[in-house]
Structures are given as structure tokens and as C-alpha cells.
């Protein structure tokens, strides 16, 4: 069995029954893979590339990583935030922390894959999606080019999908529903960042699409 190991934030993290239907991409990604791959999702809500590493959350992932495994790395949502324990700068500390994960994977003989952060579902008046991630997605792609790494531009793929689908119809993929829909939520939810179960499956499909486009060993893992 080969392992696909996710590190990242709440958009890819595993959720328990208490937060259902919130679901991370990594939680549902095994449905896109051949049966000889097993998914390990170490992502954490609220984590940035810096806080995840500094808090030691990467260590369990690193311990189980072996030659031939894949490490999927998707941070950015919380690197943008001002808190000192989370904030990184796109062209310096953000890339430096991403490289810590990349270097660890390479040392173990695993294959790192960089993924730009999922777009937030923030529609503007003209029907386009606001760029809420600033320079972070470009920083991921620049790092991938410089270090000859595989990269999936989930920021762009999700933006295109939202705009094609439209505001009302795309709400179903997010934690966007009225009070009374789920008994464990006591208010109207208008969350344009965190994914509903159906959204995790849909966005996972965009990641799978990116793997197919990369070809080679990346496409070979797909069912």
C-alpha cells in the first residue's frame, strides 16, 4: 500500500460528527484513488504553513512517510492572517516553510505536491470571484517552478468553477444554509470558506483533475 499524506488547513482537514456536514477535501479524496492507496489527513483547522510546522503537527506525518508515498501540501488561508504565530510573507517565509515540507518528503523518498489555496466563494457585483489570497497562490507556483515541483492551481480551478456555476448554485458546496437545516448548528450559516460534504467531493475532483493534467506518476494513482 502507498500513502497519500495531506498537510494543510481546514479546507482539507478531517471533520468529526460534531461539525457535520463540514468536510475537508482530504477527508473524501480516497474516492478518486486506486484501492492500493490509503489517505492520511493530518490537516488542522486554523493552521498556516508556519503554525502547523512550529506546533509539531508535521512530525506524525513525517514519521509515517516512506519512499514512494505522496505528500500533498496546501496552506495559505491562515498564512494571510496577522497573528504572529500564523502569518508568513508570500515571497519569503511562506515559501521557506513550504520548503520544509518539501525537503522532508524528498529526504524520505516521497513525492511532494504543492497545491494553491482553495478560493473563497466571494462573489463580486459583476459575478466574478474576489481574489482574497493576494500573492500567496503566485508564490506557490513560483516556488514550484524554481524547485521543479509538481503544483496544482486549485485557486484558479475553483475560481473558474464558482464563476461558471454562479452565486446561488455554488452555495451548496459550502457551509451555507439556514437555521434548522442541521441540528448541531444554532444559527444561519453563511460560510464561504469551509466546505459542505458535497463541496469536499467536488473540490477533490478539481485536485484529481490537476493530477491527471500532471500525468505520469501523478495520474497513475487515480482510479
PDB file of C-alpha atoms in Angstrom:
ATOM      1  CA  UNK A   1       0.000   0.000   0.000  1.00  0.00           C
ATOM      2  CA  UNK A   2       1.172   3.507  -0.825  1.00  0.00           C
ATOM      3  CA  UNK A   3       0.222   6.503   1.278  1.00  0.00           C
ATOM      4  CA  UNK A   4      -1.135   9.876   0.233  1.00  0.00           C
ATOM      5  CA  UNK A   5      -0.488  12.257   3.130  1.00  0.00           C
ATOM      6  CA  UNK A   6      -2.252  15.615   3.404  1.00  0.00           C
ATOM      7  CA  UNK A   7      -0.987  18.584   5.394  1.00  0.00           C
ATOM      8  CA  UNK A   8      -2.889  21.848   5.365  1.00  0.00           C
ATOM      9  CA  UNK A   9      -5.738  23.842   6.883  1.00  0.00           C
ATOM     10  CA  UNK A  10      -9.486  23.453   7.424  1.00  0.00           C
ATOM     11  CA  UNK A  11     -10.304  23.272   3.726  1.00  0.00           C
ATOM     12  CA  UNK A  12      -8.592  19.874   3.565  1.00  0.00           C
ATOM     13  CA  UNK A  13      -8.918  18.712   7.212  1.00  0.00           C
ATOM     14  CA  UNK A  14     -10.833  15.717   8.561  1.00  0.00           C
ATOM     15  CA  UNK A  15     -14.003  16.622  10.482  1.00  0.00           C
ATOM     16  CA  UNK A  16     -15.848  14.553  13.066  1.00  0.00           C
ATOM     17  CA  UNK A  17     -19.582  14.097  13.580  1.00  0.00           C
ATOM     18  CA  UNK A  18     -19.828  17.205  15.747  1.00  0.00           C
ATOM     19  CA  UNK A  19     -19.132  19.557  12.842  1.00  0.00           C
ATOM     20  CA  UNK A  20     -21.024  17.605  10.160  1.00  0.00           C
ATOM     21  CA  UNK A  21     -21.627  18.443   7.317  1.00  0.00           C
ATOM     22  CA  UNK A  22     -18.325  20.385   7.280  1.00  0.00           C
ATOM     23  CA  UNK A  23     -15.858  18.234   5.382  1.00  0.00           C
ATOM     24  CA  UNK A  24     -12.302  18.712   4.160  1.00  0.00           C
ATOM     25  CA  UNK A  25     -11.031  17.739   0.734  1.00  0.00           C
ATOM     26  CA  UNK A  26      -8.585  15.219   2.178  1.00  0.00           C
ATOM     27  CA  UNK A  27     -11.406  13.531   4.056  1.00  0.00           C
ATOM     28  CA  UNK A  28     -13.123  12.491   0.817  1.00  0.00           C
ATOM     29  CA  UNK A  29     -10.200  12.221  -1.569  1.00  0.00           C
ATOM     30  CA  UNK A  30      -9.808   8.451  -1.397  1.00  0.00           C
ATOM     31  CA  UNK A  31     -12.828   8.087  -3.691  1.00  0.00           C
ATOM     32  CA  UNK A  32     -10.613   9.359  -6.556  1.00  0.00           C
ATOM     33  CA  UNK A  33      -7.750   6.942  -5.909  1.00  0.00           C
ATOM     34  CA  UNK A  34      -6.926   3.377  -6.796  1.00  0.00           C
ATOM     35  CA  UNK A  35      -7.539   0.940  -3.970  1.00  0.00           C
ATOM     36  CA  UNK A  36      -3.813   0.405  -3.341  1.00  0.00           C
ATOM     37  CA  UNK A  37      -3.530   3.974  -1.947  1.00  0.00           C
ATOM     38  CA  UNK A  38      -4.512   4.961   1.570  1.00  0.00           C
ATOM     39  CA  UNK A  39      -5.124   8.568   2.634  1.00  0.00           C
ATOM     40  CA  UNK A  40      -3.731  10.051   5.853  1.00  0.00           C
ATOM     41  CA  UNK A  41      -5.141  13.506   6.585  1.00  0.00           C
ATOM     42  CA  UNK A  42      -3.099  15.467   9.136  1.00  0.00           C
ATOM     43  CA  UNK A  43      -4.501  18.889   8.180  1.00  0.00           C
ATOM     44  CA  UNK A  44      -5.693  21.125  11.016  1.00  0.00           C
ATOM     45  CA  UNK A  45      -8.329  23.843  11.211  1.00  0.00           C
ATOM     46  CA  UNK A  46      -6.736  27.275  11.564  1.00  0.00           C
ATOM     47  CA  UNK A  47      -3.265  26.107  10.588  1.00  0.00           C
ATOM     48  CA  UNK A  48      -0.820  28.064   8.478  1.00  0.00           C
ATOM     49  CA  UNK A  49       2.353  26.669   6.952  1.00  0.00           C
ATOM     50  CA  UNK A  50       4.176  28.212   9.926  1.00  0.00           C
ATOM     51  CA  UNK A  51       1.891  27.298  12.840  1.00  0.00           C
ATOM     52  CA  UNK A  52       1.406  23.711  11.614  1.00  0.00           C
ATOM     53  CA  UNK A  53       5.151  23.156  11.480  1.00  0.00           C
ATOM     54  CA  UNK A  54       6.111  25.074  14.614  1.00  0.00           C
ATOM     55  CA  UNK A  55       3.475  23.282  16.711  1.00  0.00           C
ATOM     56  CA  UNK A  56       4.955  19.906  15.760  1.00  0.00           C
ATOM     57  CA  UNK A  57       1.897  18.823  13.789  1.00  0.00           C
ATOM     58  CA  UNK A  58       4.010  17.738  10.844  1.00  0.00           C
ATOM     59  CA  UNK A  59       6.054  15.290  12.915  1.00  0.00           C
ATOM     60  CA  UNK A  60       3.483  12.425  12.870  1.00  0.00           C
ATOM     61  CA  UNK A  61       3.143  12.785   9.105  1.00  0.00           C
ATOM     62  CA  UNK A  62       6.896  12.767   8.690  1.00  0.00           C
ATOM     63  CA  UNK A  63       7.234   9.656  10.851  1.00  0.00           C
ATOM     64  CA  UNK A  64       4.980   7.519   8.662  1.00  0.00           C
ATOM     65  CA  UNK A  65       6.275   8.861   5.342  1.00  0.00           C
ATOM     66  CA  UNK A  66       8.131   6.325   3.204  1.00  0.00           C
ATOM     67  CA  UNK A  67       9.674   6.067  -0.228  1.00  0.00           C
ATOM     68  CA  UNK A  68       7.041   6.217  -2.946  1.00  0.00           C
ATOM     69  CA  UNK A  69       4.436   7.986  -0.824  1.00  0.00           C
ATOM     70  CA  UNK A  70       2.910  11.343  -1.820  1.00  0.00           C
ATOM     71  CA  UNK A  71       2.781  14.451   0.354  1.00  0.00           C
ATOM     72  CA  UNK A  72       0.071  16.959  -0.598  1.00  0.00           C
ATOM     73  CA  UNK A  73       0.775  20.433   0.818  1.00  0.00           C
ATOM     74  CA  UNK A  74      -1.981  23.069   0.852  1.00  0.00           C
ATOM     75  CA  UNK A  75      -1.641  26.159   3.037  1.00  0.00           C
ATOM     76  CA  UNK A  76      -2.418  29.839   2.538  1.00  0.00           C
ATOM     77  CA  UNK A  77      -5.759  30.736   4.131  1.00  0.00           C
ATOM     78  CA  UNK A  78      -4.196  31.338   7.528  1.00  0.00           C
ATOM     79  CA  UNK A  79      -0.754  32.465   6.383  1.00  0.00           C
ATOM     80  CA  UNK A  80      -2.569  35.632   5.295  1.00  0.00           C
ATOM     81  CA  UNK A  81      -3.779  36.387   8.828  1.00  0.00           C
ATOM     82  CA  UNK A  82      -1.932  38.922  11.012  1.00  0.00           C
ATOM     83  CA  UNK A  83      -1.350  36.777  14.111  1.00  0.00           C
ATOM     84  CA  UNK A  84       2.367  36.377  14.691  1.00  0.00           C
ATOM     85  CA  UNK A  85       2.193  32.624  15.235  1.00  0.00           C
ATOM     86  CA  UNK A  86       0.496  32.127  11.849  1.00  0.00           C
ATOM     87  CA  UNK A  87       1.488  34.930   9.492  1.00  0.00           C
ATOM     88  CA  UNK A  88       4.016  34.459   6.712  1.00  0.00           C
ATOM     89  CA  UNK A  89       5.062  36.677   3.814  1.00  0.00           C
ATOM     90  CA  UNK A  90       4.361  35.221   0.346  1.00  0.00           C
ATOM     91  CA  UNK A  91       7.796  35.547  -1.236  1.00  0.00           C
ATOM     92  CA  UNK A  92       9.899  34.820   1.855  1.00  0.00           C
ATOM     93  CA  UNK A  93       8.690  33.000   4.967  1.00  0.00           C
ATOM     94  CA  UNK A  94       5.717  31.324   3.236  1.00  0.00           C
ATOM     95  CA  UNK A  95       7.972  29.735   0.646  1.00  0.00           C
ATOM     96  CA  UNK A  96      10.552  28.908   3.310  1.00  0.00           C
ATOM     97  CA  UNK A  97       8.023  26.984   5.383  1.00  0.00           C
ATOM     98  CA  UNK A  98       6.620  25.200   2.338  1.00  0.00           C
ATOM     99  CA  UNK A  99      10.157  24.067   1.560  1.00  0.00           C
ATOM    100  CA  UNK A 100      10.439  22.455   4.992  1.00  0.00           C
ATOM    101  CA  UNK A 101       7.669  20.060   3.984  1.00  0.00           C
ATOM    102  CA  UNK A 102       9.160  19.551   0.530  1.00  0.00           C
ATOM    103  CA  UNK A 103      12.632  18.836   1.919  1.00  0.00           C
ATOM    104  CA  UNK A 104      11.246  16.342   4.433  1.00  0.00           C
ATOM    105  CA  UNK A 105       9.412  14.482   1.677  1.00  0.00           C
ATOM    106  CA  UNK A 106      12.460  14.397  -0.555  1.00  0.00           C
ATOM    107  CA  UNK A 107      14.591  13.101   2.318  1.00  0.00           C
ATOM    108  CA  UNK A 108      12.186  10.199   2.784  1.00  0.00           C
ATOM    109  CA  UNK A 109      11.962   9.463  -0.930  1.00  0.00           C
ATOM    110  CA  UNK A 110       8.334  10.643  -1.027  1.00  0.00           C
ATOM    111  CA  UNK A 111       6.860  12.865  -3.729  1.00  0.00           C
ATOM    112  CA  UNK A 112       5.743  16.381  -2.688  1.00  0.00           C
ATOM    113  CA  UNK A 113       2.845  18.079  -4.477  1.00  0.00           C
ATOM    114  CA  UNK A 114       2.129  21.764  -3.879  1.00  0.00           C
ATOM    115  CA  UNK A 115      -1.488  22.915  -4.036  1.00  0.00           C
ATOM    116  CA  UNK A 116      -2.508  26.565  -4.115  1.00  0.00           C
ATOM    117  CA  UNK A 117      -5.211  27.520  -1.564  1.00  0.00           C
ATOM    118  CA  UNK A 118      -8.847  26.916  -2.403  1.00  0.00           C
ATOM    119  CA  UNK A 119     -10.575  30.122  -3.495  1.00  0.00           C
ATOM    120  CA  UNK A 120     -13.058  31.589  -1.073  1.00  0.00           C
ATOM    121  CA  UNK A 121     -16.570  31.822  -2.520  1.00  0.00           C
ATOM    122  CA  UNK A 122     -16.677  35.619  -2.522  1.00  0.00           C
ATOM    123  CA  UNK A 123     -18.734  36.890  -5.445  1.00  0.00           C
ATOM    124  CA  UNK A 124     -18.403  40.488  -6.600  1.00  0.00           C
ATOM    125  CA  UNK A 125     -21.203  42.507  -8.203  1.00  0.00           C
ATOM    126  CA  UNK A 126     -20.032  41.605 -11.707  1.00  0.00           C
ATOM    127  CA  UNK A 127     -20.256  37.876 -10.966  1.00  0.00           C
ATOM    128  CA  UNK A 128     -16.525  37.316 -10.659  1.00  0.00           C
ATOM    129  CA  UNK A 129     -14.714  35.952  -7.617  1.00  0.00           C
ATOM    130  CA  UNK A 130     -12.694  38.282  -5.424  1.00  0.00           C
ATOM    131  CA  UNK A 131      -9.017  37.395  -5.083  1.00  0.00           C
ATOM    132  CA  UNK A 132      -8.849  37.030  -1.314  1.00  0.00           C
ATOM    133  CA  UNK A 133      -5.487  35.247  -1.301  1.00  0.00           C
ATOM    134  CA  UNK A 134      -3.356  38.065  -2.687  1.00  0.00           C
ATOM    135  CA  UNK A 135       0.136  36.981  -3.703  1.00  0.00           C
ATOM    136  CA  UNK A 136       0.094  33.591  -1.971  1.00  0.00           C
ATOM    137  CA  UNK A 137      -1.058  31.439  -4.928  1.00  0.00           C
ATOM    138  CA  UNK A 138       1.552  33.038  -7.198  1.00  0.00           C
ATOM    139  CA  UNK A 139       4.179  32.372  -4.542  1.00  0.00           C
ATOM    140  CA  UNK A 140       3.311  28.667  -4.557  1.00  0.00           C
ATOM    141  CA  UNK A 141       3.619  28.487  -8.338  1.00  0.00           C
ATOM    142  CA  UNK A 142       6.888  30.423  -8.330  1.00  0.00           C
ATOM    143  CA  UNK A 143       8.328  28.043  -5.753  1.00  0.00           C
ATOM    144  CA  UNK A 144       7.204  25.048  -7.787  1.00  0.00           C
ATOM    145  CA  UNK A 145       8.888  26.417 -10.887  1.00  0.00           C
ATOM    146  CA  UNK A 146      12.101  27.227  -9.069  1.00  0.00           C
ATOM    147  CA  UNK A 147      12.311  23.875  -7.303  1.00  0.00           C
ATOM    148  CA  UNK A 148      10.910  21.767 -10.173  1.00  0.00           C
ATOM    149  CA  UNK A 149       7.921  20.619  -8.133  1.00  0.00           C
ATOM    150  CA  UNK A 150       4.503  19.400  -9.137  1.00  0.00           C
ATOM    151  CA  UNK A 151       1.842  22.014  -8.496  1.00  0.00           C
ATOM    152  CA  UNK A 152      -1.949  22.066  -8.780  1.00  0.00           C
ATOM    153  CA  UNK A 153      -3.521  25.512  -9.086  1.00  0.00           C
ATOM    154  CA  UNK A 154      -6.630  24.884  -7.006  1.00  0.00           C
ATOM    155  CA  UNK A 155      -7.106  28.631  -6.535  1.00  0.00           C
ATOM    156  CA  UNK A 156      -7.696  29.114 -10.236  1.00  0.00           C
ATOM    157  CA  UNK A 157      -9.607  25.890 -10.798  1.00  0.00           C
ATOM    158  CA  UNK A 158     -12.062  26.674  -8.002  1.00  0.00           C
ATOM    159  CA  UNK A 159     -12.470  30.293  -9.123  1.00  0.00           C
ATOM    160  CA  UNK A 160     -13.415  29.177 -12.620  1.00  0.00           C
ATOM    161  CA  UNK A 161     -15.851  26.614 -11.223  1.00  0.00           C
ATOM    162  CA  UNK A 162     -17.623  29.118  -8.949  1.00  0.00           C
ATOM    163  CA  UNK A 163     -17.974  31.706 -11.690  1.00  0.00           C
ATOM    164  CA  UNK A 164     -19.289  29.127 -14.154  1.00  0.00           C
ATOM    165  CA  UNK A 165     -21.776  27.796 -11.599  1.00  0.00           C
ATOM    166  CA  UNK A 166     -22.929  31.136 -10.196  1.00  0.00           C
ATOM    167  CA  UNK A 167     -23.604  32.512  -6.734  1.00  0.00           C
ATOM    168  CA  UNK A 168     -26.811  30.711  -5.795  1.00  0.00           C
ATOM    169  CA  UNK A 169     -25.973  27.278  -7.156  1.00  0.00           C
ATOM    170  CA  UNK A 170     -22.421  27.210  -5.729  1.00  0.00           C
ATOM    171  CA  UNK A 171     -23.672  27.783  -2.159  1.00  0.00           C
ATOM    172  CA  UNK A 172     -24.463  24.067  -1.862  1.00  0.00           C
ATOM    173  CA  UNK A 173     -20.742  23.279  -1.765  1.00  0.00           C
ATOM    174  CA  UNK A 174     -20.147  25.422   1.310  1.00  0.00           C
ATOM    175  CA  UNK A 175     -21.366  25.710   4.889  1.00  0.00           C
ATOM    176  CA  UNK A 176     -24.121  27.998   3.681  1.00  0.00           C
ATOM    177  CA  UNK A 177     -27.582  27.071   4.939  1.00  0.00           C
ATOM    178  CA  UNK A 178     -30.418  28.443   7.106  1.00  0.00           C
ATOM    179  CA  UNK A 179     -31.039  27.750  10.779  1.00  0.00           C
ATOM    180  CA  UNK A 180     -32.765  24.404  11.265  1.00  0.00           C
ATOM    181  CA  UNK A 181     -31.048  22.578   8.413  1.00  0.00           C
ATOM    182  CA  UNK A 182     -28.751  20.678  10.782  1.00  0.00           C
ATOM    183  CA  UNK A 183     -29.484  20.279  14.494  1.00  0.00           C
ATOM    184  CA  UNK A 184     -25.872  20.895  15.534  1.00  0.00           C
ATOM    185  CA  UNK A 185     -25.889  24.439  14.085  1.00  0.00           C
ATOM    186  CA  UNK A 186     -27.845  27.054  16.018  1.00  0.00           C
ATOM    187  CA  UNK A 187     -27.710  29.938  13.548  1.00  0.00           C
ATOM    188  CA  UNK A 188     -27.887  30.719   9.855  1.00  0.00           C
ATOM    189  CA  UNK A 189     -24.625  29.704   8.209  1.00  0.00           C
ATOM    190  CA  UNK A 190     -23.114  31.915   5.510  1.00  0.00           C
ATOM    191  CA  UNK A 191     -19.614  30.483   5.423  1.00  0.00           C
ATOM    192  CA  UNK A 192     -17.839  30.971   2.093  1.00  0.00           C
ATOM    193  CA  UNK A 193     -14.602  29.249   3.135  1.00  0.00           C
ATOM    194  CA  UNK A 194     -15.441  25.888   4.695  1.00  0.00           C
ATOM    195  CA  UNK A 195     -16.812  23.067   2.608  1.00  0.00           C
ATOM    196  CA  UNK A 196     -20.014  21.075   2.899  1.00  0.00           C
ATOM    197  CA  UNK A 197     -19.684  17.321   2.291  1.00  0.00           C
ATOM    198  CA  UNK A 198     -20.772  17.770  -1.323  1.00  0.00           C
ATOM    199  CA  UNK A 199     -18.215  20.557  -1.762  1.00  0.00           C
ATOM    200  CA  UNK A 200     -15.351  18.442  -0.471  1.00  0.00           C
ATOM    201  CA  UNK A 201     -16.149  15.819  -3.083  1.00  0.00           C
ATOM    202  CA  UNK A 202     -16.460  18.440  -5.823  1.00  0.00           C
ATOM    203  CA  UNK A 203     -13.205  20.235  -4.944  1.00  0.00           C
ATOM    204  CA  UNK A 204     -11.448  16.909  -4.598  1.00  0.00           C
ATOM    205  CA  UNK A 205     -12.432  16.346  -8.200  1.00  0.00           C
ATOM    206  CA  UNK A 206     -10.534  19.502  -9.145  1.00  0.00           C
ATOM    207  CA  UNK A 207      -7.423  18.163  -7.407  1.00  0.00           C
ATOM    208  CA  UNK A 208      -7.840  14.860  -9.241  1.00  0.00           C
ATOM    209  CA  UNK A 209      -8.186  16.817 -12.480  1.00  0.00           C
ATOM    210  CA  UNK A 210      -4.885  18.522 -11.663  1.00  0.00           C
ATOM    211  CA  UNK A 211      -3.187  15.166 -11.103  1.00  0.00           C
ATOM    212  CA  UNK A 212      -4.462  13.931 -14.448  1.00  0.00           C
ATOM    213  CA  UNK A 213      -3.067  17.040 -16.120  1.00  0.00           C
ATOM    214  CA  UNK A 214       0.328  16.456 -14.478  1.00  0.00           C
ATOM    215  CA  UNK A 215       0.369  12.958 -15.951  1.00  0.00           C
ATOM    216  CA  UNK A 216       2.944  10.272 -15.203  1.00  0.00           C
ATOM    217  CA  UNK A 217       3.115   9.021 -11.616  1.00  0.00           C
ATOM    218  CA  UNK A 218       0.532  11.602 -10.551  1.00  0.00           C
ATOM    219  CA  UNK A 219      -2.153  10.378 -12.930  1.00  0.00           C
ATOM    220  CA  UNK A 220      -1.321   6.739 -12.205  1.00  0.00           C
ATOM    221  CA  UNK A 221      -2.724   6.985  -8.666  1.00  0.00           C
ATOM    222  CA  UNK A 222      -6.203   7.867  -9.947  1.00  0.00           C
ATOM    223  CA  UNK A 223      -8.956   5.280 -10.120  1.00  0.00           C
TER     224      UNK A 223
END
